[in-house]
Short mmCIF file of C-alpha atoms and ligand atoms in Angstrom, two decimals:
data_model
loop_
_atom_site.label_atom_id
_atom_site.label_comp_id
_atom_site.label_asym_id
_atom_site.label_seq_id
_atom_site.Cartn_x
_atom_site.Cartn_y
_atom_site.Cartn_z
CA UNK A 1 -28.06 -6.74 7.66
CA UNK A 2 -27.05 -4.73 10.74
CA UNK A 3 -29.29 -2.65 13.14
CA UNK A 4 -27.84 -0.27 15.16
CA UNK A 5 -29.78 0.94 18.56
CA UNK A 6 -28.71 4.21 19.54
CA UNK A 7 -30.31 6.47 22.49
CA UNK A 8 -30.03 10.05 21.51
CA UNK A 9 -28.65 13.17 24.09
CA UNK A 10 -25.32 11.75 26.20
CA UNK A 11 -22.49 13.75 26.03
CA UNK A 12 -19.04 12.36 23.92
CA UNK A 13 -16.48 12.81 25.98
CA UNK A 14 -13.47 11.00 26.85
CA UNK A 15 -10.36 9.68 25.26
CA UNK A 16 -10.02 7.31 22.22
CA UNK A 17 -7.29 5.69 20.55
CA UNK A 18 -7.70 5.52 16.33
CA UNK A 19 -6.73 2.75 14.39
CA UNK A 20 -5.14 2.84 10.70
CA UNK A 21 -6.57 4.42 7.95
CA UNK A 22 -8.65 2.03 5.47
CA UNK A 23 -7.38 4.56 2.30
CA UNK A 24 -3.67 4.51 2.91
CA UNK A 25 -4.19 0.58 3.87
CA UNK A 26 -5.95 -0.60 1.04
CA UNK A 27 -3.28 0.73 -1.52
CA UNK A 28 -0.78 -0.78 0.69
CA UNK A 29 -1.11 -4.30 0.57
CA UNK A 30 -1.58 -3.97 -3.18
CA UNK A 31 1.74 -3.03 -2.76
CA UNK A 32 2.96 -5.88 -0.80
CA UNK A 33 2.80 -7.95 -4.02
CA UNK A 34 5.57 -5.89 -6.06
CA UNK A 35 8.57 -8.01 -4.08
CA UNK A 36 9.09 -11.34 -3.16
CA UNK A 37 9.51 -12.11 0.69
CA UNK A 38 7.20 -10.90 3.96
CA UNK A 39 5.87 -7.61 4.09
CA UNK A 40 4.94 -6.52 7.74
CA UNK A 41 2.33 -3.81 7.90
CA UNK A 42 1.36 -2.22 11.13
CA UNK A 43 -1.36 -0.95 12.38
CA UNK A 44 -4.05 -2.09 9.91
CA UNK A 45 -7.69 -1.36 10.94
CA UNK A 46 -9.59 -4.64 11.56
CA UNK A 47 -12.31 -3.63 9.07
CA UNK A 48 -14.36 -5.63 5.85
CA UNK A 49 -12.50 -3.89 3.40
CA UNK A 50 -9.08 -5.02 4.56
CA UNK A 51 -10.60 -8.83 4.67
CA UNK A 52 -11.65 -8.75 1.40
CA UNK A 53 -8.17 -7.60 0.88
CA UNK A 54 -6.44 -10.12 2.45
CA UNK A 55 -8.51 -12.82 0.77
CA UNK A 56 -7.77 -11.76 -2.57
CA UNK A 57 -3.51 -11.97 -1.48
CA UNK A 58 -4.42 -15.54 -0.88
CA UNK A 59 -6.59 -16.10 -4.08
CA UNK A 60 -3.32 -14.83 -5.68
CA UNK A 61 -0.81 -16.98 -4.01
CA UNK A 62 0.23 -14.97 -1.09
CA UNK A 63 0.41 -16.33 2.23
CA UNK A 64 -1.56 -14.21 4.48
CA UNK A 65 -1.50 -13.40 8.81
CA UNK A 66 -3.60 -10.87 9.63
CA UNK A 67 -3.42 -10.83 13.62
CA UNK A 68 -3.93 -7.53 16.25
CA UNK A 69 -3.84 -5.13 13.23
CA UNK A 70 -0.63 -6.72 12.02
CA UNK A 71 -1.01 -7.94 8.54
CA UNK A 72 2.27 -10.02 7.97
CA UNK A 73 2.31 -10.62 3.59
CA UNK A 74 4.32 -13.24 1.86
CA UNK A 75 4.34 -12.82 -1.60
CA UNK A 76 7.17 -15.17 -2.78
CA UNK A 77 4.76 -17.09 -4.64
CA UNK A 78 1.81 -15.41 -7.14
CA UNK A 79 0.43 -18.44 -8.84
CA UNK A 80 -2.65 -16.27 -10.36
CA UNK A 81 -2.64 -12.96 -11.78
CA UNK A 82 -6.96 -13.36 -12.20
CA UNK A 83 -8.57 -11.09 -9.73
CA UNK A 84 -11.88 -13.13 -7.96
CA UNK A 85 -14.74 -11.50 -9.91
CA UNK A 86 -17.08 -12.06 -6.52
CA UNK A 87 -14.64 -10.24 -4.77
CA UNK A 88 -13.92 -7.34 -7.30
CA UNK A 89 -17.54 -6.85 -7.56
CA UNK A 90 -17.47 -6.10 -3.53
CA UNK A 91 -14.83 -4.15 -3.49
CA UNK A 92 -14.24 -1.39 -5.98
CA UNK A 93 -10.72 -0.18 -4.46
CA UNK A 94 -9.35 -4.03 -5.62
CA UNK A 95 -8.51 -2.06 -8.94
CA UNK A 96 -5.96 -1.02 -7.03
CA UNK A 97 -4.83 -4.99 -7.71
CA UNK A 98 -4.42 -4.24 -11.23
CA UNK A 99 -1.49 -1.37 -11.14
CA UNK A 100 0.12 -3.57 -8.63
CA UNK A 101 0.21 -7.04 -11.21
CA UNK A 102 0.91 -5.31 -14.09
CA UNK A 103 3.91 -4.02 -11.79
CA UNK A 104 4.41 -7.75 -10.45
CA UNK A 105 3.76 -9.65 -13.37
CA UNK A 106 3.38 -7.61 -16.41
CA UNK A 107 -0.18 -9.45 -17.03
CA UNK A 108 -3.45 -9.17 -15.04
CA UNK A 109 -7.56 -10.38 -15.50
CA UNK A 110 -10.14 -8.39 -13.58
CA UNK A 111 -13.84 -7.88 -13.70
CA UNK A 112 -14.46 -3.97 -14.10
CA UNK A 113 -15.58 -2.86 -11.15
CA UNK A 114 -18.74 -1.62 -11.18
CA UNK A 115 -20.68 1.67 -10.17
CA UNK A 116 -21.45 2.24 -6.75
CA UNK A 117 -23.74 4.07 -4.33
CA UNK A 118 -21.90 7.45 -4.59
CA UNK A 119 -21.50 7.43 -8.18
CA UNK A 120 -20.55 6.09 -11.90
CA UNK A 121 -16.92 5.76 -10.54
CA UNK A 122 -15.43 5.63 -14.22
CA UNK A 123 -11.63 4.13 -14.14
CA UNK A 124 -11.28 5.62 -17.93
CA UNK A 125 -8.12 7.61 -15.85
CA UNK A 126 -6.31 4.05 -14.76
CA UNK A 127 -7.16 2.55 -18.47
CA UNK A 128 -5.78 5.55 -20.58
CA UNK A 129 -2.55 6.15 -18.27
CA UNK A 130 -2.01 2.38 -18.04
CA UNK A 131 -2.31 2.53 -21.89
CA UNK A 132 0.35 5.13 -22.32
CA UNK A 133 2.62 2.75 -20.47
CA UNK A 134 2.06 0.34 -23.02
CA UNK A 135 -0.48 -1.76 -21.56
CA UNK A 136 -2.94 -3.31 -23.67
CA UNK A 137 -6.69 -3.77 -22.43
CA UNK A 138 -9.03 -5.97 -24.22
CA UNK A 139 -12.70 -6.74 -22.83
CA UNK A 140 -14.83 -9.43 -23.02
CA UNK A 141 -17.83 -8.65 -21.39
CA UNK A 142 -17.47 -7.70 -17.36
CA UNK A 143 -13.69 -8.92 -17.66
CA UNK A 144 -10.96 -6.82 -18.25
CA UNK A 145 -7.45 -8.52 -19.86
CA UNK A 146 -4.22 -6.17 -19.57
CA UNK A 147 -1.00 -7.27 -20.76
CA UNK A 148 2.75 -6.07 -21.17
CA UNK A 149 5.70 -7.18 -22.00
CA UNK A 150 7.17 -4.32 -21.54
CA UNK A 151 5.66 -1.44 -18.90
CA UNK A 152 7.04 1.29 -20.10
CA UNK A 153 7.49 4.73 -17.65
CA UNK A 154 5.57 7.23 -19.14
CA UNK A 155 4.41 10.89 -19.20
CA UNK A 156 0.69 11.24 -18.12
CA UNK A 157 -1.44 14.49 -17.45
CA UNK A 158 -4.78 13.11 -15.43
CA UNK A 159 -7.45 14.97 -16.27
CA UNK A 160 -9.28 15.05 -13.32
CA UNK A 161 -7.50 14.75 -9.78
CA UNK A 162 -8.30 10.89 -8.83
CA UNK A 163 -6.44 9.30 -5.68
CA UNK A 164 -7.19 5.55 -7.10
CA UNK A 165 -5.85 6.31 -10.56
CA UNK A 166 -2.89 8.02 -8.93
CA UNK A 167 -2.13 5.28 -6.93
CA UNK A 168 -2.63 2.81 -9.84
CA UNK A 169 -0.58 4.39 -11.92
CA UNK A 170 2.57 4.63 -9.00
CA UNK A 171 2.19 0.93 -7.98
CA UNK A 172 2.65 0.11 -12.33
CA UNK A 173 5.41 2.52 -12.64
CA UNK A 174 7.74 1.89 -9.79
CA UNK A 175 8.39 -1.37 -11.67
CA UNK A 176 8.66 0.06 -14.96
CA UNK A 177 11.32 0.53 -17.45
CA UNK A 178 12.33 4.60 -17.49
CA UNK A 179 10.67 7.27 -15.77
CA UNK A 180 6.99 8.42 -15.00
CA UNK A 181 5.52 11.68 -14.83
CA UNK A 182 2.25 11.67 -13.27
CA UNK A 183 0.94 15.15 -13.88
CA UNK A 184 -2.29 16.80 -11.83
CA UNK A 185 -1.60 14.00 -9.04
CA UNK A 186 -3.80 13.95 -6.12
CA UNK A 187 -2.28 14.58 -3.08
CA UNK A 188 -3.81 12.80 -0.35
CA UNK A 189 -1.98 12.13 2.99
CA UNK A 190 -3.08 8.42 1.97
CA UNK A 191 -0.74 8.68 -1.44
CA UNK A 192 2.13 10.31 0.72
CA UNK A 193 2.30 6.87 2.80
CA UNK A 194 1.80 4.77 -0.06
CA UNK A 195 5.00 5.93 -1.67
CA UNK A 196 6.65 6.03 2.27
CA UNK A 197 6.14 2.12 1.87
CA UNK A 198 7.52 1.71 -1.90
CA UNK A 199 10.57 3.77 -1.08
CA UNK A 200 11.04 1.86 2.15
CA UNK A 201 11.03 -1.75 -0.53
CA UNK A 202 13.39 0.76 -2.41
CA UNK A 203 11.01 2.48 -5.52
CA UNK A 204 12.53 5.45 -6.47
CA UNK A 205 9.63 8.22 -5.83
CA UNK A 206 10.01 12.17 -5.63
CA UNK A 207 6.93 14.51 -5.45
CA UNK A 208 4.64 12.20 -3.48
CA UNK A 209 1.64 14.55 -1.78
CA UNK A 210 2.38 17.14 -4.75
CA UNK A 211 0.37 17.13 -7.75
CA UNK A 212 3.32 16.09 -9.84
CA UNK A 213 4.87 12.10 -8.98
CA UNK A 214 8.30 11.89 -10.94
CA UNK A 215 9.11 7.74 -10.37
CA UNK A 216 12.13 6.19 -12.15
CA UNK A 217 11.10 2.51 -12.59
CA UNK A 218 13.80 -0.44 -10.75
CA UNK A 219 14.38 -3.85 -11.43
CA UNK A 220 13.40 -5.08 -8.38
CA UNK A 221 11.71 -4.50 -4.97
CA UNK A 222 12.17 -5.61 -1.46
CA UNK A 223 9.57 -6.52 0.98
CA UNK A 224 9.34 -4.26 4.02
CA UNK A 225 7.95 -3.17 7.13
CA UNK A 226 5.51 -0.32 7.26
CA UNK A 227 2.98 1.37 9.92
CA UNK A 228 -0.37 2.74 8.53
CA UNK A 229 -1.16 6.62 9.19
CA UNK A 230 -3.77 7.16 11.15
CA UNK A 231 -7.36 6.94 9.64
CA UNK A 232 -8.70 10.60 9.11
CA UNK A 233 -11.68 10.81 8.36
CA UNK A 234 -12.78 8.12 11.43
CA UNK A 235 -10.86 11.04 13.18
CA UNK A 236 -13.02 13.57 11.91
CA UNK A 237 -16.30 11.37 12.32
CA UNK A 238 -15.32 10.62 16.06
CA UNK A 239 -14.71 14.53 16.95
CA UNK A 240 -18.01 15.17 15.22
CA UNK A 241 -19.66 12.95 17.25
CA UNK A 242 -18.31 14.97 20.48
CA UNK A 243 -19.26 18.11 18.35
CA UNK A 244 -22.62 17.46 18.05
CA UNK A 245 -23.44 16.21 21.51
CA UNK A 246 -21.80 19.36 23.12
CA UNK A 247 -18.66 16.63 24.51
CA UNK A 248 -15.31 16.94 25.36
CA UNK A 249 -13.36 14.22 23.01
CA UNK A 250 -9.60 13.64 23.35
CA UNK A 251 -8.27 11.30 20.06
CA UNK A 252 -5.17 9.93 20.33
CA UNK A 253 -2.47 8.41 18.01
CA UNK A 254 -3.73 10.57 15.07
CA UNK A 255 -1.99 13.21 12.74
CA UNK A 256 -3.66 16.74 13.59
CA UNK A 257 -1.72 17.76 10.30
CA UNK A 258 -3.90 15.54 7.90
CA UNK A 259 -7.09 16.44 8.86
CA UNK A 260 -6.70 20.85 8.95
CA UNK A 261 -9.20 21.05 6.86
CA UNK A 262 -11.95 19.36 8.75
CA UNK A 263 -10.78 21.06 11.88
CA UNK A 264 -10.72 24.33 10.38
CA UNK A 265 -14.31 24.19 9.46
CA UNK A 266 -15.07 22.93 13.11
CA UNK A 267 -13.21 25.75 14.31
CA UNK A 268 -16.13 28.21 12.60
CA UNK A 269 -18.74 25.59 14.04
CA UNK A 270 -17.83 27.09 17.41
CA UNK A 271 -15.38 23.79 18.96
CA UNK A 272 -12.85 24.26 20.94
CA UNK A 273 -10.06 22.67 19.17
CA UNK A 274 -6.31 21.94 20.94
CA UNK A 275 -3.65 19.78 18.82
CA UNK A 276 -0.36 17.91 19.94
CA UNK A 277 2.07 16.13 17.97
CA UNK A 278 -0.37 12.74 17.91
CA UNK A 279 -3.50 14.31 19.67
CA UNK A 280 -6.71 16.38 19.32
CA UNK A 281 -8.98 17.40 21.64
CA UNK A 282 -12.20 18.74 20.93
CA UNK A 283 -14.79 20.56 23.02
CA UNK A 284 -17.78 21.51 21.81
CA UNK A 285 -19.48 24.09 25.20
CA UNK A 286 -22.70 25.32 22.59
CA UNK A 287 -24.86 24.58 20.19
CA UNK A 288 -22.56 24.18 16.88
CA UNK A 289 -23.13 27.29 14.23
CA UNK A 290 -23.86 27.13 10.49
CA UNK A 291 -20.97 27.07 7.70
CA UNK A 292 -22.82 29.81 5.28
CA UNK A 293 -20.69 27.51 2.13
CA UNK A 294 -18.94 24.54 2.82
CA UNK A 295 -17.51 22.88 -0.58
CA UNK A 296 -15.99 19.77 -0.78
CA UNK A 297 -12.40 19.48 -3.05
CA UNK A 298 -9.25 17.15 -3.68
CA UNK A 299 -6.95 17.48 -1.15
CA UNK A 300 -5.72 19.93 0.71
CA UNK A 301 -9.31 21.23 0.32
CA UNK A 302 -12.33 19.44 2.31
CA UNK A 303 -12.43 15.73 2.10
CA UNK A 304 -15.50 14.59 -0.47
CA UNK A 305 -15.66 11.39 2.57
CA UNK A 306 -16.46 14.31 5.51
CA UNK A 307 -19.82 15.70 3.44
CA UNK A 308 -21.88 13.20 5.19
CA UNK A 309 -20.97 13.05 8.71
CA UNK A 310 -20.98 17.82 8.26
CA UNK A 311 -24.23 17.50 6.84
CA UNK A 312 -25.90 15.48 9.94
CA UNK A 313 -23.92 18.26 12.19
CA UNK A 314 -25.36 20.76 10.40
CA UNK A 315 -28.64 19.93 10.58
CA UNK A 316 -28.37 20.68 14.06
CA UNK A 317 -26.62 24.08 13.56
CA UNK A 318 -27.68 27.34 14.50
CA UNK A 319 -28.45 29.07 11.39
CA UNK A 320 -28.52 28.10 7.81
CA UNK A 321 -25.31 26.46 5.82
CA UNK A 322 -25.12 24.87 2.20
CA UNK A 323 -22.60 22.01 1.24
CA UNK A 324 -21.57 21.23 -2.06
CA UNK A 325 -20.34 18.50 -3.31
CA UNK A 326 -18.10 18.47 -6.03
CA UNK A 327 -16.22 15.09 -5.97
CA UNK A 328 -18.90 12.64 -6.81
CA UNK A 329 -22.50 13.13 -8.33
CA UNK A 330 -24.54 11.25 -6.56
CA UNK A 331 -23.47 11.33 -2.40
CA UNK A 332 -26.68 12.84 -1.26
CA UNK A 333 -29.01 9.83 -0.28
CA UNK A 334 -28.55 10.60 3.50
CA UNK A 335 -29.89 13.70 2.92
CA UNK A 336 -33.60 12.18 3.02
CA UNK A 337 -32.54 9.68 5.84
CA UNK A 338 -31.59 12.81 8.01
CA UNK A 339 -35.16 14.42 7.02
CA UNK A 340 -36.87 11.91 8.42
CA UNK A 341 -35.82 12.59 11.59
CA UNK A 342 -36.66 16.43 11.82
CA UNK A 343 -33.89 17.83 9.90
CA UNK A 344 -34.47 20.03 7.14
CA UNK A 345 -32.38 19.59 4.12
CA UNK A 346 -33.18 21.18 0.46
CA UNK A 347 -31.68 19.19 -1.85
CA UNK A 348 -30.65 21.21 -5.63
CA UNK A 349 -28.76 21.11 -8.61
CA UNK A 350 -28.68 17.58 -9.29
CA UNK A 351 -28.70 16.60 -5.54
CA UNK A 352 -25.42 18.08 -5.68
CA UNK A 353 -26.32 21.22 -3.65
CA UNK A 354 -27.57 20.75 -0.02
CA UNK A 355 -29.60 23.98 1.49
CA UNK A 356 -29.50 22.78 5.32
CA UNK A 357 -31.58 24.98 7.73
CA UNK A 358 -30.47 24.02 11.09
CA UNK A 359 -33.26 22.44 13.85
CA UNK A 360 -32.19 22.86 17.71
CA UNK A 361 -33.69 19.23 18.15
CA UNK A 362 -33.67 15.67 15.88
CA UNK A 363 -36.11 13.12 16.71
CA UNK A 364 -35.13 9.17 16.64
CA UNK A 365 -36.83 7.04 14.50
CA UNK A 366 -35.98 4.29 12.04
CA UNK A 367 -33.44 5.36 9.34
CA UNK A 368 -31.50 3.97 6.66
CA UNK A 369 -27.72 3.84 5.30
CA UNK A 370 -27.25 3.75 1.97
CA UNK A 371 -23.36 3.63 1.33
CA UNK A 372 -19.79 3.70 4.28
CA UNK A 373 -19.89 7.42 5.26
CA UNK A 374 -24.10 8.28 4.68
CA UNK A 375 -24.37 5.49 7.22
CA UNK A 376 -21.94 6.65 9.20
CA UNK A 377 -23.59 10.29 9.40
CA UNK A 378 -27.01 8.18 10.72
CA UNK A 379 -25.24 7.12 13.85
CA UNK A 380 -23.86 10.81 14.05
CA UNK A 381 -27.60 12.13 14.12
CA UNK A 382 -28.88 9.45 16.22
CA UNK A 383 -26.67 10.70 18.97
CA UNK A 384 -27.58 13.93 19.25
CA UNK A 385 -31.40 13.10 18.31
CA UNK A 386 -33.48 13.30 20.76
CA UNK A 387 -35.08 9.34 21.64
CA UNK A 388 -33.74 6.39 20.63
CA UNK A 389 -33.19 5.72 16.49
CA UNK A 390 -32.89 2.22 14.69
CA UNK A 391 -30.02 2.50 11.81
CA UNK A 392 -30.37 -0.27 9.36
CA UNK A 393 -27.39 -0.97 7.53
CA UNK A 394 -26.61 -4.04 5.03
CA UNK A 395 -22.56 -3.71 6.04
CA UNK A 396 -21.72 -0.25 4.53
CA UNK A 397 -20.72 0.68 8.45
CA UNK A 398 -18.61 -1.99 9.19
CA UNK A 399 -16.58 -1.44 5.66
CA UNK A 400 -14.90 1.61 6.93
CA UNK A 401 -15.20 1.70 10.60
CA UNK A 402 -13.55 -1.17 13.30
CA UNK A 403 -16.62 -1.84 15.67
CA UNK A 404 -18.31 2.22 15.83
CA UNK A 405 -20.81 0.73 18.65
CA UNK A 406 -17.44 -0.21 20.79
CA UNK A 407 -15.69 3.41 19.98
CA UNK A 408 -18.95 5.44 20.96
CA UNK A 409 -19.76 3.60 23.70
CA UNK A 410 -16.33 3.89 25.38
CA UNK A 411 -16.88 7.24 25.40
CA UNK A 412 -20.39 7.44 26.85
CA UNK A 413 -22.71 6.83 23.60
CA UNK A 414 -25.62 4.39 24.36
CA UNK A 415 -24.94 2.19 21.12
CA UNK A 416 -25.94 -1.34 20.66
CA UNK A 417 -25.68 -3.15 17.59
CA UNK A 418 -27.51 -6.31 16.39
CA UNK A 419 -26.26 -8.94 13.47
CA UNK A 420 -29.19 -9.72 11.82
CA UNK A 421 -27.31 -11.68 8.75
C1 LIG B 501 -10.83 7.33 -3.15
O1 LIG B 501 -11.78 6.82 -4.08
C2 LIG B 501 -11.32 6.89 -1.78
N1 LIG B 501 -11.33 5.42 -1.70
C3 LIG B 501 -12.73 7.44 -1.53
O2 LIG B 501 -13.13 7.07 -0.21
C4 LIG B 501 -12.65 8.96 -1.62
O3 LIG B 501 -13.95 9.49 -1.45
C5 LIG B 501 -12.08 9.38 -2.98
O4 LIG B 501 -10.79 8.76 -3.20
C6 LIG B 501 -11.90 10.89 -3.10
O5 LIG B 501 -11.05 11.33 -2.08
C7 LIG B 501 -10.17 4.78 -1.44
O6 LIG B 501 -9.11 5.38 -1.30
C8 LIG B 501 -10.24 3.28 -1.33
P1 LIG B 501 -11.18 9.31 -7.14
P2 LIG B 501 -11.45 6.87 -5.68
O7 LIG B 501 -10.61 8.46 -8.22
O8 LIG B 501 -10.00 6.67 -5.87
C9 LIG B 501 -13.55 10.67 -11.03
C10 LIG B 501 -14.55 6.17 1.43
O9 LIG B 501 -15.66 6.54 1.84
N2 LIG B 501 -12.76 9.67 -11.77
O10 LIG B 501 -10.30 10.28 -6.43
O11 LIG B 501 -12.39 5.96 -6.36
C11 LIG B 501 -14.53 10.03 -10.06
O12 LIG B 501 -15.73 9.67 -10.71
C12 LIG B 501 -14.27 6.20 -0.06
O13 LIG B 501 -13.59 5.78 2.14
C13 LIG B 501 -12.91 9.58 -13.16
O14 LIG B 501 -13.70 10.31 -13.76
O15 LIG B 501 -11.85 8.36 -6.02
C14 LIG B 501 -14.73 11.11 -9.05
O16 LIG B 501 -15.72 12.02 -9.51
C15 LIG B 501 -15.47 6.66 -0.87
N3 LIG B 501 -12.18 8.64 -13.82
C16 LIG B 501 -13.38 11.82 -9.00
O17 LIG B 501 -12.68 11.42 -10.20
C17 LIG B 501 -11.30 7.81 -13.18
O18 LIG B 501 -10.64 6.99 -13.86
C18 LIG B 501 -12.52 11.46 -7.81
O19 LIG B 501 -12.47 10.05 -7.72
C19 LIG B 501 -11.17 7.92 -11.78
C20 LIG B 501 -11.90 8.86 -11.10
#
């Protein structure tokens, strides 16, 4: 368990650097285990997530460096194709493991990964287009058995837009025999890097960041070097936090381009907003104003991840704004967090819905987090609260973000943080 000590009312302002982002990185060293030989990847954030990662490489053979956010991934040798069911069950984005064996070795056991704070998180998407590529699933009890002696490229129409399924399903095929049609792709920035890396180990990939992925399977992959994109949504959480404290934030090494529609809504929230080539600035001169319907889509519409870290801005708004969220069903538990410190959120159609009249002050107190971006949105609130807050957090925090305390305080938050585990 974490605590987090954070003194409300000091300005964000100043100029930070952001690291790589954890949802193009995760994919990516799934990736690394398609070709024999060292993969060097760039610019990896120094986050749980990508340790869990990097010990599951090395429970499957790999042999792992991970040093100043260069991961350097040999993996000549795969001795295992059985994900670690302790780690699986930490991790849901290891199913990205599974696209990436069945690509490597045609053959892969993994624990289904489970539910999570946000929501059911179904993978019925990765099992049915996995399927159609000839892959057959059998389950005994938690564990999950695929096989193939033959992948197979295939035509599949996802039903819903899903950036892990569409991933999945493009580490699988770019080892497959024929062609694959992924049809109603997501389009995430994340999946455009992803294939930057394959075709860089020499996949043959067009369409990547449309919602149609045409990839004709090869033989065989190379390993290669790669540099992570920037990570935006710690982008947008970082200009939020300058946002709601009235700052002046300059971010550098990001991609303005990726993250339009975050800015765009901060834009009607009253910021002053100026973008270079690998730069944003942010300054926020008044109180921020209400968004009067703020919805949250696959992209290019507003990132599902952003709903948490708007919704403790808002609550500071002038004026009344309502979020929904349409991505997943059950994202709302900061909602009550944020209440307890003065905010006042309505909560409707299965806690999908939030009605969020804004308050000119929050009050610190002790809150909770309750999953990676809700948590996130405490330390948002806690720095423009008024008094100092306590944020208990059992690692959700740490998951997605390299050392918050360190960022904010560089940049004139009072943060401390205390290991209590
Ligand atoms: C990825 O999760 C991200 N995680 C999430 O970020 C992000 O919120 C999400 O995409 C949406 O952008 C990583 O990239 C590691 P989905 P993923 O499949 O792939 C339904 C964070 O905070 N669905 O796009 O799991 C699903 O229930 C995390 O960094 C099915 O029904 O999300 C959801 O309602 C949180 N069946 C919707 O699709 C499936 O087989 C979108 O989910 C798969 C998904």
């Amino acid at each position: 368990m974490r605590k987090y000590r954070i003194r409300g009312g000091n300005r964000i302002s100043g100029v930070l650097r952001v690291g790589g982002g954890k949802n193009a990185a995760l994919p990516i060293l799934a990736a690394t285990l398609l070709a024999e030989g060292e993969s060097i990847i760039h610019n990896c954030p120094d986050i749980a997530d990508i340790r869990f990662s990097v010990e599951i490489l090395r429970h499957l053979g790999c042999r792992v460096n991970f040093e100043e956010n260069t991961l350097n991934v040999n993996a000549t040798n795969i001795t295992n194709a059985k994900l670690p069911t302790d780690l699986v069950c930490k991790m849901r984005s290891s199913i990205l493991f599974m696209g990436a064996l069945l690509g490597r070795c045609r053959e892969v056991e993994i624990a289904s990964p489970g539910g999570c704070q946000i929501g059911a998180r179904p993978i019925d998407l990765h099992i049915s287009g996995f399927q159609k590529m000839g892959v057959s699933i059998t389950e005994n009890g938690d564990l999950m058995h695929a096989k193939s002696p033959s992948l197979t490229g295939a035509w599949i129409y996802l039903r819903d837009v899903s950036v892990g399924a569409t991933e999945n399903l493009l580490l699988a095929a770019v080892l497959a025999e024929g062609e694959t049609v992924l049809v109603n792709a997501a389009r995430e920035p994340e999946i455009v890097d992803l294939a930057k890396f394959l075709i860089s180990m020499g996949a043959n990939i067009r369409g990547a960041g449309t919602s149609t992925l045409k990839i004709m399977g090869v033989k065989r992959l190379q390993a290669a070097t790669h540099r992570i994109m920037p990570d935006r949504i710690v982008t947008g959480t970082y200009l939020l936090a300058a946002a709601m404290t009235r700052g002046d934030l300059t971010l550098t090494h990001v991609n303005p381009y990726d993250i339009s529609a975050v800015t765009a809504q901060l834009r009607t929230m009253g910021c002053q907003i100026t973008e270079h080539p690998a730069q944003i600035r942010l300054h926020a001169p008044h109180r921020l104003t209400a968004i009067p319907h703020l919805i949250t889509e696959a992209h290019p519409g507003f990132p599902t991840d952003m709903q948490a870290p708007f919704v403790a801005a808002l609550a500071t708004a002038k004026g009344t704004s309502v979020v929904e969220e349409r991505i997943f069903e059950a994202r709302a538990a900061h909602a009550t967090e944020l209440n307890r410190m003065g905010a006042r959120i309505i909560l409707a159609a299965d806690n999908r819905v939030f009605v969020i009249k804004g308050r000119e002050k929050l009050y610190g107190t002790s809150v909770n987090s309750h999953d990676l971006r809700g948590g996130a949105a405490m330390v948002l609130a806690a720095l423009a609260a008024e008094g100092e807050t306590i944020v208990h957090d059992p690692g959700y925090i740490a998951r997605g973000y390299d050392d918050i305390a360190g960022a904010l305080c560089a940049v004139g938050g009072d943060v401390g943080e205390v290991n209590l585990s």
